[in-house]
Short mmCIF file of C-alpha atoms (C1' of nucleotides) in Angstrom, two decimals:
data_model
loop_
_atom_site.label_atom_id
_atom_site.label_comp_id
_atom_site.label_asym_id
_atom_site.label_seq_id
_atom_site.Cartn_x
_atom_site.Cartn_y
_atom_site.Cartn_z
CA MET A 6 -204.69 -151.77 -187.68
CA ALA A 7 -204.15 -151.85 -183.97
CA VAL A 8 -206.74 -149.55 -182.55
CA ALA A 9 -205.23 -147.76 -179.57
CA ALA A 10 -206.08 -150.06 -176.69
CA ARG A 11 -207.89 -148.33 -173.88
CA ARG A 12 -206.19 -148.53 -170.58
CA LYS A 13 -207.37 -151.21 -168.18
CA PHE A 14 -208.56 -149.94 -164.81
CA ARG A 15 -210.20 -150.99 -161.59
CA ARG A 16 -212.93 -149.19 -159.76
CA GLU A 17 -211.77 -148.38 -156.26
CA GLY A 18 -213.97 -147.34 -153.40
CA GLU A 19 -214.71 -143.67 -153.22
CA GLU A 20 -212.87 -143.04 -149.97
CA ARG A 21 -209.90 -145.06 -151.11
CA ARG A 22 -209.53 -143.06 -154.30
CA ARG A 23 -209.90 -139.77 -152.49
CA GLN A 24 -207.16 -140.81 -150.10
CA ASP A 25 -204.91 -142.00 -152.89
CA LEU A 26 -205.32 -138.71 -154.70
CA ILE A 27 -204.56 -136.76 -151.55
CA GLU A 28 -201.49 -138.87 -150.88
CA ALA A 29 -200.28 -138.41 -154.43
CA THR A 30 -200.81 -134.68 -154.08
CA LEU A 31 -198.75 -134.58 -150.90
CA ASP A 32 -195.99 -136.53 -152.60
CA CYS A 33 -195.91 -134.04 -155.43
CA VAL A 34 -195.89 -131.06 -153.09
CA ALA A 35 -193.17 -132.57 -150.94
CA GLU A 36 -190.94 -133.19 -153.92
CA ASN A 37 -191.46 -130.14 -156.07
CA GLY A 38 -193.54 -127.70 -154.09
CA LEU A 39 -196.94 -126.45 -155.07
CA GLN A 40 -195.61 -125.94 -158.56
CA GLY A 41 -195.03 -129.64 -158.90
CA ALA A 42 -198.57 -130.47 -157.91
CA THR A 43 -200.13 -130.36 -161.35
CA VAL A 44 -203.20 -132.43 -162.06
CA ARG A 45 -201.27 -134.58 -164.47
CA ALA A 46 -198.38 -135.20 -162.08
CA ILE A 47 -200.79 -136.04 -159.30
CA ALA A 48 -202.82 -138.37 -161.48
CA LEU A 49 -199.71 -140.10 -162.76
CA ARG A 50 -198.56 -140.75 -159.23
CA ALA A 51 -201.96 -141.96 -158.15
CA GLY A 52 -202.05 -144.32 -161.10
CA VAL A 53 -205.06 -142.74 -162.75
CA THR A 54 -205.67 -140.23 -165.48
CA ALA A 55 -205.98 -136.53 -164.89
CA GLY A 56 -209.67 -136.27 -165.56
CA LEU A 57 -210.52 -138.44 -162.59
CA ILE A 58 -209.46 -135.75 -160.18
CA ARG A 59 -212.42 -133.68 -161.13
CA HIS A 60 -214.68 -136.59 -160.45
CA TYR A 61 -213.71 -136.55 -156.79
CA PHE A 62 -212.94 -132.89 -156.26
CA PRO A 63 -214.60 -129.77 -157.66
CA GLY A 64 -211.19 -128.60 -158.80
CA LYS A 65 -207.51 -128.69 -158.12
CA GLU A 66 -207.84 -126.02 -155.44
CA GLU A 67 -210.13 -128.16 -153.33
CA LEU A 68 -207.79 -131.12 -153.66
CA LEU A 69 -204.94 -129.01 -152.36
CA GLN A 70 -207.02 -127.83 -149.44
CA ALA A 71 -207.98 -131.39 -148.60
CA ALA A 72 -204.33 -132.37 -148.77
CA TYR A 73 -203.30 -129.57 -146.43
CA ALA A 74 -206.08 -130.41 -143.98
CA THR A 75 -204.86 -134.01 -144.01
CA THR A 76 -201.29 -133.14 -143.05
CA MET A 77 -202.44 -130.74 -140.36
CA GLY A 78 -204.68 -133.41 -138.95
CA ARG A 79 -201.88 -135.93 -138.95
CA MET A 80 -199.48 -133.65 -137.14
CA THR A 81 -201.87 -132.81 -134.33
CA GLU A 82 -202.93 -136.42 -134.14
CA LEU A 83 -199.33 -137.51 -133.63
CA ALA A 84 -198.92 -135.00 -130.84
CA LYS A 85 -202.08 -136.14 -129.10
CA THR A 86 -201.05 -139.74 -129.41
CA ALA A 87 -197.79 -138.96 -127.69
CA LEU A 88 -199.77 -137.42 -124.88
CA ALA A 89 -202.22 -140.24 -124.54
CA THR A 90 -199.62 -142.99 -124.28
CA VAL A 91 -197.93 -141.66 -121.18
CA GLU A 92 -199.87 -142.34 -118.04
CA GLU A 93 -197.38 -141.23 -115.44
CA GLY A 94 -197.19 -137.88 -113.76
CA PRO A 95 -197.54 -134.48 -115.42
CA ARG A 96 -193.80 -133.98 -115.64
CA GLN A 97 -193.25 -137.18 -117.55
CA ARG A 98 -196.15 -136.35 -119.79
CA LEU A 99 -194.70 -132.96 -120.69
CA ALA A 100 -191.30 -134.51 -121.27
CA ALA A 101 -192.84 -137.19 -123.46
CA PHE A 102 -194.77 -134.58 -125.39
CA VAL A 103 -191.65 -132.56 -126.10
CA ALA A 104 -189.60 -135.62 -126.95
CA ALA A 105 -192.23 -137.03 -129.28
CA SER A 106 -192.28 -133.79 -131.24
CA LEU A 107 -188.55 -133.99 -131.84
CA VAL A 108 -188.05 -137.47 -133.20
CA PRO A 109 -189.41 -139.22 -136.27
CA PRO A 110 -192.06 -139.46 -137.52
CA VAL A 111 -192.77 -135.91 -136.46
CA ILE A 112 -189.30 -134.88 -137.50
CA ASP A 113 -189.55 -135.56 -141.19
CA VAL A 114 -188.35 -133.70 -144.28
CA ARG A 115 -191.36 -134.63 -146.31
CA THR A 116 -193.80 -133.26 -143.77
CA PHE A 117 -191.70 -130.17 -143.41
CA SER A 118 -191.58 -129.53 -147.12
CA ILE A 119 -195.34 -129.79 -147.31
CA TRP A 120 -195.80 -127.56 -144.28
CA ALA A 121 -193.45 -124.91 -145.65
CA SER A 122 -194.98 -124.99 -149.11
CA PHE A 123 -198.42 -124.32 -147.74
CA ILE A 124 -197.54 -122.02 -144.89
CA GLY A 125 -195.65 -119.76 -147.24
CA ARG A 126 -198.98 -118.64 -148.56
CA ALA A 127 -200.64 -118.22 -145.19
CA GLY A 128 -199.79 -114.55 -145.23
CA SER A 129 -201.79 -113.85 -148.37
CA ASP A 130 -204.33 -116.66 -148.30
CA PRO A 131 -206.78 -115.97 -145.45
CA ALA A 132 -208.10 -119.51 -145.34
CA LEU A 133 -204.60 -120.89 -144.87
CA GLY A 134 -203.81 -118.25 -142.29
CA MET A 135 -206.85 -119.13 -140.23
CA ALA A 136 -206.08 -122.83 -140.51
CA HIS A 137 -202.57 -122.28 -139.22
CA ARG A 138 -203.72 -120.05 -136.41
CA ALA A 139 -206.28 -122.59 -135.29
CA GLY A 140 -203.71 -125.36 -135.33
CA TYR A 141 -201.14 -123.26 -133.51
CA LEU A 142 -203.53 -122.16 -130.80
CA GLY A 143 -204.74 -125.70 -130.32
CA PHE A 144 -201.18 -126.87 -129.90
CA ARG A 145 -200.32 -124.04 -127.57
CA ASP A 146 -203.37 -124.61 -125.40
CA GLU A 147 -202.30 -128.20 -125.06
CA VAL A 148 -198.87 -127.06 -123.93
CA GLU A 149 -200.36 -124.51 -121.56
CA ALA A 150 -202.61 -127.06 -119.91
CA LEU A 151 -199.66 -129.39 -119.52
CA VAL A 152 -197.52 -126.67 -118.00
CA ALA A 153 -200.29 -125.80 -115.58
CA GLU A 154 -200.44 -129.40 -114.41
CA VAL A 155 -196.69 -129.57 -114.05
CA LEU A 156 -196.49 -126.40 -111.99
CA ALA A 157 -199.39 -127.48 -109.82
CA ASP A 158 -197.66 -130.79 -109.32
CA ALA A 159 -194.58 -128.93 -108.15
CA GLY A 160 -196.64 -126.94 -105.72
CA ARG A 161 -196.12 -123.75 -107.60
CA GLN A 162 -198.70 -121.26 -108.63
CA ALA A 163 -198.57 -119.30 -111.85
CA SER A 164 -200.58 -116.38 -113.09
CA ALA A 165 -202.40 -116.55 -116.39
CA GLY A 166 -199.76 -114.32 -117.91
CA GLU A 167 -196.92 -116.53 -116.75
CA LEU A 168 -198.69 -119.58 -118.07
CA ARG A 169 -199.19 -117.92 -121.40
CA ARG A 170 -195.55 -116.89 -121.64
CA HIS A 171 -194.39 -120.36 -120.75
CA ALA A 172 -196.65 -121.90 -123.35
CA ILE A 173 -195.44 -119.52 -126.03
CA ALA A 174 -191.81 -120.12 -125.20
CA ILE A 175 -192.08 -123.88 -124.99
CA ASN A 176 -194.05 -123.97 -128.16
CA ALA A 177 -191.41 -121.87 -129.85
CA ILE A 178 -188.53 -124.03 -128.82
CA ILE A 179 -190.32 -127.13 -130.02
CA ASP A 180 -191.05 -125.46 -133.33
CA GLY A 181 -187.53 -124.16 -133.73
CA LEU A 182 -185.91 -127.49 -132.98
CA TRP A 183 -188.45 -129.19 -135.22
CA VAL A 184 -187.53 -127.01 -138.16
CA GLU A 185 -183.84 -127.63 -137.72
CA GLY A 186 -184.31 -131.31 -137.18
CA CYS A 187 -186.31 -131.59 -140.38
CA LEU A 188 -183.93 -129.53 -142.44
CA ALA A 189 -180.67 -130.89 -141.15
CA GLY A 190 -181.45 -134.02 -139.22
CA ASP A 191 -178.02 -135.48 -139.89
CA MET A 192 -176.35 -132.67 -137.97
CA PHE A 193 -177.75 -133.95 -134.71
CA ALA A 194 -177.14 -137.18 -132.87
CA ASN A 195 -180.03 -139.51 -132.23
CA GLY A 196 -182.26 -138.07 -129.58
CA GLU A 197 -180.09 -135.00 -129.23
CA LEU A 198 -182.85 -132.61 -130.19
CA ALA A 199 -185.29 -134.21 -127.77
CA GLU A 200 -182.64 -133.97 -125.09
CA ILE A 201 -182.04 -130.31 -125.78
CA GLY A 202 -185.75 -129.63 -125.94
CA ILE A 203 -186.50 -131.21 -122.61
CA GLY A 204 -183.47 -129.61 -121.01
CA SER A 205 -184.58 -126.21 -122.22
CA VAL A 206 -188.09 -126.66 -120.94
CA GLU A 207 -186.72 -127.72 -117.58
CA ALA A 208 -184.60 -124.62 -117.45
CA MET A 209 -187.47 -122.38 -118.40
CA LEU A 210 -189.80 -123.85 -115.83
CA GLY A 211 -187.08 -124.15 -113.24
CA LEU A 212 -187.71 -127.79 -112.42
CA ARG A 213 -186.79 -131.23 -113.60
CA LEU A 214 -189.14 -133.30 -115.69
CA ARG A 215 -187.30 -136.58 -115.65
CA GLN A 216 -187.02 -138.19 -112.28
CA GLY A 217 -184.37 -140.85 -112.40
CA ASP A 218 -182.22 -138.88 -114.78
CA VAL A 219 -179.15 -137.59 -113.05
CA SER A 220 -176.90 -135.68 -115.41
CA MET B 22 -205.00 -96.06 -188.92
CA ALA B 23 -203.29 -95.78 -185.58
CA VAL B 24 -200.34 -98.09 -185.77
CA ALA B 25 -199.90 -99.68 -182.34
CA ALA B 26 -197.61 -97.23 -180.59
CA ARG B 27 -194.53 -98.80 -179.16
CA ARG B 28 -194.13 -98.38 -175.47
CA LYS B 29 -191.87 -95.61 -174.25
CA PHE B 30 -189.06 -96.68 -172.00
CA ARG B 31 -185.92 -95.54 -170.25
CA ARG B 32 -182.60 -97.28 -170.09
CA GLU B 33 -181.71 -97.89 -166.49
CA GLY B 34 -178.33 -98.82 -165.21
CA GLU B 35 -177.52 -102.48 -165.24
CA GLU B 36 -177.29 -102.92 -161.51
CA ARG B 37 -180.46 -100.92 -160.97
CA ARG B 38 -182.47 -103.09 -163.35
CA ARG B 39 -181.13 -106.27 -161.84
CA GLN B 40 -182.14 -105.08 -158.41
CA ASP B 41 -185.56 -104.01 -159.60
CA LEU B 42 -186.14 -107.37 -161.18
CA ILE B 43 -185.05 -109.16 -158.02
CA GLU B 44 -187.30 -106.98 -155.90
CA ALA B 45 -190.24 -107.60 -158.20
CA THR B 46 -189.54 -111.31 -158.00
CA LEU B 47 -189.55 -111.22 -154.22
CA ASP B 48 -192.83 -109.33 -154.25
CA CYS B 49 -194.38 -111.97 -156.46
CA VAL B 50 -193.08 -114.82 -154.35
CA ALA B 51 -194.25 -113.17 -151.16
CA GLU B 52 -197.75 -112.68 -152.47
CA ASN B 53 -198.41 -115.85 -154.41
CA GLY B 54 -195.54 -118.19 -153.73
CA LEU B 55 -193.20 -119.55 -156.34
CA GLN B 56 -196.20 -120.21 -158.53
CA GLY B 57 -196.91 -116.51 -158.67
CA ALA B 58 -193.41 -115.70 -159.80
CA THR B 59 -193.93 -116.02 -163.54
CA VAL B 60 -191.76 -114.05 -165.89
CA ARG B 61 -194.74 -111.98 -166.98
CA ALA B 62 -195.90 -111.19 -163.46
CA ILE B 63 -192.38 -110.24 -162.45
CA ALA B 64 -191.89 -108.05 -165.51
CA LEU B 65 -195.24 -106.33 -164.99
CA ARG B 66 -194.31 -105.49 -161.43
CA ALA B 67 -190.89 -104.27 -162.41
CA GLY B 68 -192.44 -102.07 -165.06
CA VAL B 69 -190.77 -103.77 -167.98
CA THR B 70 -191.70 -106.42 -170.48
CA ALA B 71 -191.06 -110.10 -169.97
CA GLY B 72 -188.33 -110.44 -172.52
CA LEU B 73 -186.03 -108.14 -170.60
CA ILE B 74 -185.58 -110.69 -167.89
CA ARG B 75 -183.59 -112.87 -170.19
CA HIS B 76 -181.35 -109.95 -170.96
CA TYR B 77 -180.18 -109.81 -167.36
CA PHE B 78 -180.47 -113.43 -166.31
CA PRO B 79 -179.79 -116.63 -168.21
CA GLY B 80 -183.26 -117.81 -167.25
CA LYS B 81 -185.98 -117.63 -164.68
CA GLU B 82 -184.22 -120.14 -162.49
CA GLU B 83 -181.19 -117.92 -162.06
CA LEU B 84 -183.37 -114.94 -161.24
CA LEU B 85 -185.04 -116.94 -158.49
CA GLN B 86 -181.69 -117.99 -157.10
CA ALA B 87 -180.49 -114.42 -157.09
CA ALA B 88 -183.67 -113.38 -155.31
CA TYR B 89 -183.22 -116.04 -152.66
CA ALA B 90 -179.59 -115.10 -152.14
CA THR B 91 -180.68 -111.51 -151.68
CA THR B 92 -183.15 -112.27 -148.90
CA MET B 93 -180.71 -114.54 -147.15
CA GLY B 94 -178.10 -111.82 -147.29
CA ARG B 95 -180.52 -109.28 -145.91
CA MET B 96 -181.51 -111.42 -142.98
CA THR B 97 -177.98 -112.15 -141.87
CA GLU B 98 -177.06 -108.54 -142.45
CA LEU B 99 -179.82 -107.39 -140.15
CA ALA B 100 -178.64 -109.75 -137.46
CA LYS B 101 -175.06 -108.55 -137.71
CA THR B 102 -176.16 -104.96 -137.61
CA ALA B 103 -178.01 -105.62 -134.38
CA LEU B 104 -174.81 -107.04 -132.98
CA ALA B 105 -172.62 -104.22 -134.15
CA THR B 106 -174.72 -101.44 -132.72
CA VAL B 107 -174.47 -102.55 -129.11
CA GLU B 108 -171.19 -101.74 -127.51
CA GLU B 109 -171.91 -102.64 -123.93
CA GLY B 110 -171.12 -105.89 -122.21
CA PRO B 111 -171.64 -109.38 -123.62
CA ARG B 112 -174.93 -109.82 -121.79
CA GLN B 113 -176.45 -106.73 -123.30
CA ARG B 114 -175.18 -107.74 -126.68
CA LEU B 115 -176.82 -111.14 -126.48
CA ALA B 116 -180.04 -109.58 -125.27
CA ALA B 117 -179.95 -107.06 -128.08
CA PHE B 118 -179.29 -109.79 -130.59
CA VAL B 119 -182.28 -111.81 -129.42
CA ALA B 120 -184.52 -108.77 -129.23
CA ALA B 121 -183.54 -107.52 -132.67
CA SER B 122 -184.49 -110.86 -134.17
CA LEU B 123 -187.97 -110.64 -132.71
CA VAL B 124 -189.18 -107.22 -133.78
CA PRO B 125 -189.70 -105.68 -137.19
CA PRO B 126 -188.14 -105.54 -139.67
CA VAL B 127 -186.89 -109.05 -138.97
CA ILE B 128 -190.37 -110.08 -137.93
CA ASP B 129 -192.15 -109.61 -141.22
CA VAL B 130 -194.77 -111.63 -143.07
CA ARG B 131 -193.33 -110.85 -146.44
CA THR B 132 -189.87 -112.11 -145.53
CA PHE B 133 -191.40 -115.15 -143.92
CA SER B 134 -193.47 -116.01 -146.98
CA ILE B 135 -190.40 -115.80 -149.14
CA TRP B 136 -188.38 -117.86 -146.72
CA ALA B 137 -191.04 -120.54 -146.49
CA SER B 138 -191.59 -120.68 -150.21
CA PHE B 139 -187.93 -121.32 -150.86
CA ILE B 140 -187.10 -123.45 -147.86
CA GLY B 141 -189.93 -125.81 -148.70
CA ARG B 142 -187.82 -127.06 -151.54
CA ALA B 143 -184.61 -127.35 -149.55
CA GLY B 144 -185.32 -131.01 -148.97
CA SER B 145 -185.29 -131.88 -152.65
CA ASP B 146 -183.11 -129.10 -154.05
CA PRO B 147 -179.53 -129.71 -152.90
CA ALA B 148 -178.39 -126.19 -153.69
CA LEU B 149 -181.11 -124.71 -151.52
CA GLY B 150 -180.39 -127.19 -148.78
CA MET B 151 -176.72 -126.26 -148.70
CA ALA B 152 -177.56 -122.57 -148.71
CA HIS B 153 -179.83 -122.97 -145.74
CA ARG B 154 -177.34 -125.05 -143.86
CA ALA B 155 -174.61 -122.51 -144.40
CA GLY B 156 -176.85 -119.70 -143.22
CA TYR B 157 -178.02 -121.65 -140.21
CA LEU B 158 -174.55 -122.64 -139.13
CA GLY B 159 -173.33 -119.10 -139.54
CA PHE B 160 -176.12 -117.83 -137.38
CA ARG B 161 -175.57 -120.52 -134.79
CA ASP B 162 -171.86 -119.90 -134.63
CA GLU B 163 -172.63 -116.27 -133.95
CA VAL B 164 -174.91 -117.29 -131.11
CA GLU B 165 -172.36 -119.73 -129.77
CA ALA B 166 -169.62 -117.12 -129.71
CA LEU B 167 -171.95 -114.74 -127.93
CA VAL B 168 -172.90 -117.33 -125.36
CA ALA B 169 -169.27 -118.12 -124.73
CA GLU B 170 -168.58 -114.45 -124.04
CA VAL B 171 -171.57 -114.20 -121.74
CA LEU B 172 -170.60 -117.24 -119.72
CA ALA B 173 -167.01 -116.10 -119.48
CA ASP B 174 -168.25 -112.72 -118.32
CA ALA B 175 -170.22 -114.47 -115.61
CA GLY B 176 -167.15 -116.34 -114.54
CA ARG B 177 -168.55 -119.65 -115.65
CA GLN B 178 -166.87 -122.24 -117.73
CA ALA B 179 -168.66 -124.36 -120.29
CA SER B 180 -167.54 -127.40 -122.25
CA ALA B 181 -167.77 -127.42 -126.04
CA GLY B 182 -170.78 -129.68 -125.78
CA GLU B 183 -172.59 -127.37 -123.42
CA LEU B 184 -171.86 -124.42 -125.65
CA ARG B 185 -173.16 -126.27 -128.63
CA ARG B 186 -176.37 -127.25 -126.86
CA HIS B 187 -176.93 -123.72 -125.66
CA ALA B 188 -176.42 -122.36 -129.14
CA ILE B 189 -178.83 -124.86 -130.65
CA ALA B 190 -181.47 -124.16 -128.05
CA ILE B 191 -181.19 -120.39 -128.22
CA ASN B 192 -181.22 -120.52 -131.97
CA ALA B 193 -184.31 -122.67 -131.87
CA ILE B 194 -186.25 -120.40 -129.59
CA ILE B 195 -185.41 -117.41 -131.73
CA ASP B 196 -186.53 -119.28 -134.82
CA GLY B 197 -189.71 -120.55 -133.22
CA LEU B 198 -190.72 -117.15 -131.91
CA TRP B 199 -189.79 -115.61 -135.23
CA VAL B 200 -192.09 -117.94 -137.11
CA GLU B 201 -195.00 -117.25 -134.82
CA GLY B 202 -194.38 -113.54 -134.81
CA CYS B 203 -194.36 -113.45 -138.59
CA LEU B 204 -197.44 -115.59 -138.96
CA ALA B 205 -199.55 -114.11 -136.21
CA GLY B 206 -197.93 -110.91 -135.14
CA ASP B 207 -201.21 -109.41 -133.99
CA MET B 208 -201.57 -112.08 -131.34
CA PHE B 209 -198.66 -110.67 -129.40
CA ALA B 210 -198.25 -107.33 -127.71
CA ASN B 211 -195.49 -105.01 -128.83
CA GLY B 212 -192.17 -106.35 -127.69
CA GLU B 213 -193.77 -109.35 -126.06
CA LEU B 214 -191.91 -111.84 -128.21
CA ALA B 215 -188.59 -110.14 -127.56
CA GLU B 216 -189.40 -110.18 -123.87
CA ILE B 217 -190.22 -113.87 -123.94
CA GLY B 218 -187.15 -114.61 -125.99
CA ILE B 219 -184.78 -112.87 -123.66
CA GLY B 220 -186.47 -114.33 -120.62
CA SER B 221 -186.13 -117.81 -122.03
CA VAL B 222 -182.47 -117.35 -122.83
CA GLU B 223 -181.88 -116.08 -119.33
CA ALA B 224 -183.56 -119.13 -117.91
CA MET B 225 -181.59 -121.47 -120.11
CA LEU B 226 -178.26 -119.89 -119.27
CA GLY B 227 -179.21 -119.41 -115.64
CA LEU B 228 -178.28 -115.73 -115.48
CA ARG B 229 -179.76 -112.34 -116.19
CA LEU B 230 -178.90 -110.44 -119.32
CA ARG B 231 -180.50 -107.11 -118.49
CA GLN B 232 -178.95 -105.31 -115.57
CA GLY B 233 -181.35 -102.62 -114.46
CA ASP B 234 -184.40 -104.65 -115.27
CA VAL B 235 -186.16 -105.73 -112.13
CA SER B 236 -189.29 -107.70 -112.84
"C1'" DG C 15 -225.57 -163.86 -169.14
"C1'" DC C 16 -227.60 -158.99 -169.48
"C1'" DA C 17 -228.77 -154.46 -168.73
"C1'" DA C 18 -228.10 -150.29 -165.87
"C1'" DT C 19 -224.98 -147.34 -163.59
"C1'" DA C 20 -221.32 -144.35 -162.73
"C1'" DT C 21 -216.29 -144.79 -162.37
"C1'" DT C 22 -212.66 -144.09 -165.38
"C1'" DT C 23 -210.34 -143.01 -169.71
"C1'" DA C 24 -209.56 -140.27 -173.71
"C1'" DT C 25 -209.65 -136.17 -176.24
"C1'" DA C 26 -210.20 -131.40 -176.99
"C1'" DC C 27 -209.93 -126.54 -175.77
"C1'" DA C 28 -208.61 -122.10 -174.15
"C1'" DC C 29 -205.16 -120.24 -171.64
"C1'" DT C 30 -200.56 -119.66 -169.46
"C1'" DT C 31 -195.86 -120.78 -169.21
"C1'" DG C 32 -190.67 -119.92 -170.35
"C1'" DC C 33 -187.94 -118.91 -174.04
"C1'" DA C 34 -186.27 -117.38 -178.86
"C1'" DT C 35 -186.08 -113.95 -182.19
"C1'" DA C 36 -186.55 -109.73 -184.70
"C1'" DA C 37 -187.76 -105.00 -184.74
"C1'" DC C 38 -187.18 -100.78 -182.47
"C1'" DA C 39 -185.65 -96.67 -179.97
"C1'" DA C 40 -182.87 -94.47 -176.23
"C1'" DC C 41 -178.45 -93.05 -175.26
"C1'" DG C 42 -173.30 -92.03 -175.88
"C1'" DT C 43 -170.01 -90.55 -179.37
"C1'" DC C 44 -168.34 -88.21 -183.14
"C1'" DG D 1 -177.25 -83.50 -185.74
"C1'" DA D 2 -176.21 -88.18 -187.70
"C1'" DC D 3 -174.85 -92.79 -186.20
"C1'" DG D 4 -173.87 -97.11 -184.18
"C1'" DT D 5 -174.49 -99.67 -179.93
"C1'" DT D 6 -177.43 -102.21 -177.13
"C1'" DG D 7 -181.06 -101.99 -173.77
"C1'" DT D 8 -185.87 -102.78 -174.54
"C1'" DT D 9 -190.17 -103.98 -176.70
"C1'" DA D 10 -193.09 -106.82 -179.48
"C1'" DT D 11 -194.35 -111.04 -181.42
"C1'" DG D 12 -194.31 -115.90 -181.95
"C1'" DC D 13 -193.86 -120.68 -180.55
"C1'" DA D 14 -193.94 -125.22 -178.44
"C1'" DA D 15 -194.90 -127.27 -174.21
"C1'" DG D 16 -197.69 -127.45 -170.19
"C1'" DT D 17 -201.78 -125.81 -167.45
"C1'" DG D 18 -206.74 -126.66 -165.54
"C1'" DT D 19 -211.08 -127.87 -167.06
"C1'" DA D 20 -215.05 -129.56 -169.95
"C1'" DT D 21 -217.07 -133.23 -172.44
"C1'" DA D 22 -217.96 -137.60 -174.59
"C1'" DA D 23 -216.88 -142.27 -175.04
"C1'" DA D 24 -215.82 -146.73 -172.86
"C1'" DT D 25 -215.61 -150.28 -169.52
"C1'" DA D 26 -215.76 -152.30 -164.72
"C1'" DT D 27 -219.01 -153.39 -161.48
"C1'" DT D 28 -223.61 -154.45 -159.46
"C1'" DG D 29 -228.15 -156.53 -159.29
"C1'" DC D 30 -231.00 -159.37 -161.55
#
DNA sequence: GCAATATTTATACACTTGCATAACAACGTC
DNA sequence: GACGTTGTTATGCAAGTGTATAAATATTGC
């Protein structure tokens, strides 16, 4: 009688397994929302059995939190990278920042699905709400600092209130274009969203960000 | 021996019950996401028993679709109402449109939670994706028509491409401010978002929308 | 090779899920 | 007031849920 053969397995490093589980979780969420992120579906995707999840996380809830924190971290990291790679003047840096936020890999359905799935519960889940707020404010402060540099570079002076308003508005247009780009990327030509984003920021600040660009 | 007394009930009209069930569904989704929208939770909130749901809808899926359609309809209806109530010139109408989108009841956590919960699955669920696209394009067309009127009123002429870009950008800033307002309304003063929105649109179009407003 | 360890699998359990069905009672009609 | 219609409740079921626990095996150090 063939005794049911036990499944072969390999022991992976702790950090590696954690990461795999988180990635599998994000895949599940992206495809079928939080509903689709069941321990069994996650385990299947990670190539392990369901029980293992509880060896690395106290429970499913903690795994989801870790997964959300991971995506948040990735998004802000991408934005900061875009900032760090441009060494030219403030205007080019702001333009690069806006543009980077409006092309892949920041524009991405998968990321958007995950973001929406989690953020939908930010209203009722205080922890999620705080996490979003922190991320948003961090992003906005970045924008505000950038705007301040740009205006200073142009020899203009802005009050704290003006700076704040500019940061809010610029942040909003990036967010709005990001959402649309993620949801209906095929409706826009390559680079069109970045173009519109930069153009809008220029209009709002009343100065050009791209030097050689005559249009 | 007290035989378990059967629950008293009233027969409501068909349309009334449908609407109640949809409303209960939206409440559940708003509070706990799609996960929270179980037939039992919905029924409890609607004041009926779970089985009744299947008397009015083929299944839970159809109830969710109906609920989503309802919110979509409400949002576009609110926008159109804002448009219809202003009879003055094109500029005032555009300003009113923007402002109406950035104050309650359009700015509302509950609506946002519902929107996010559903839209998160637009990437994988074709029906949802199409529904969003239709709604978005409808909204954008409205904006585009409005912008065309405004520019004409200002004696300016714009190519189709310019109009399209303006519509996309204005739509984006409304969306972006809407998201932030819903998620963190307490961070903004009353009317601040509307103010920022209108100001941004003015900057993008290069003309003022509010006549008497000297700031 | 061999034992010790703890990662991983397998199984079980209590609970929830959506749905099917049958019993019931509220309402309109005569 | 009796009566049939059907909106509504109650109950049951199979599948799926997260978690707890024990058994098994891959890996490490000797």
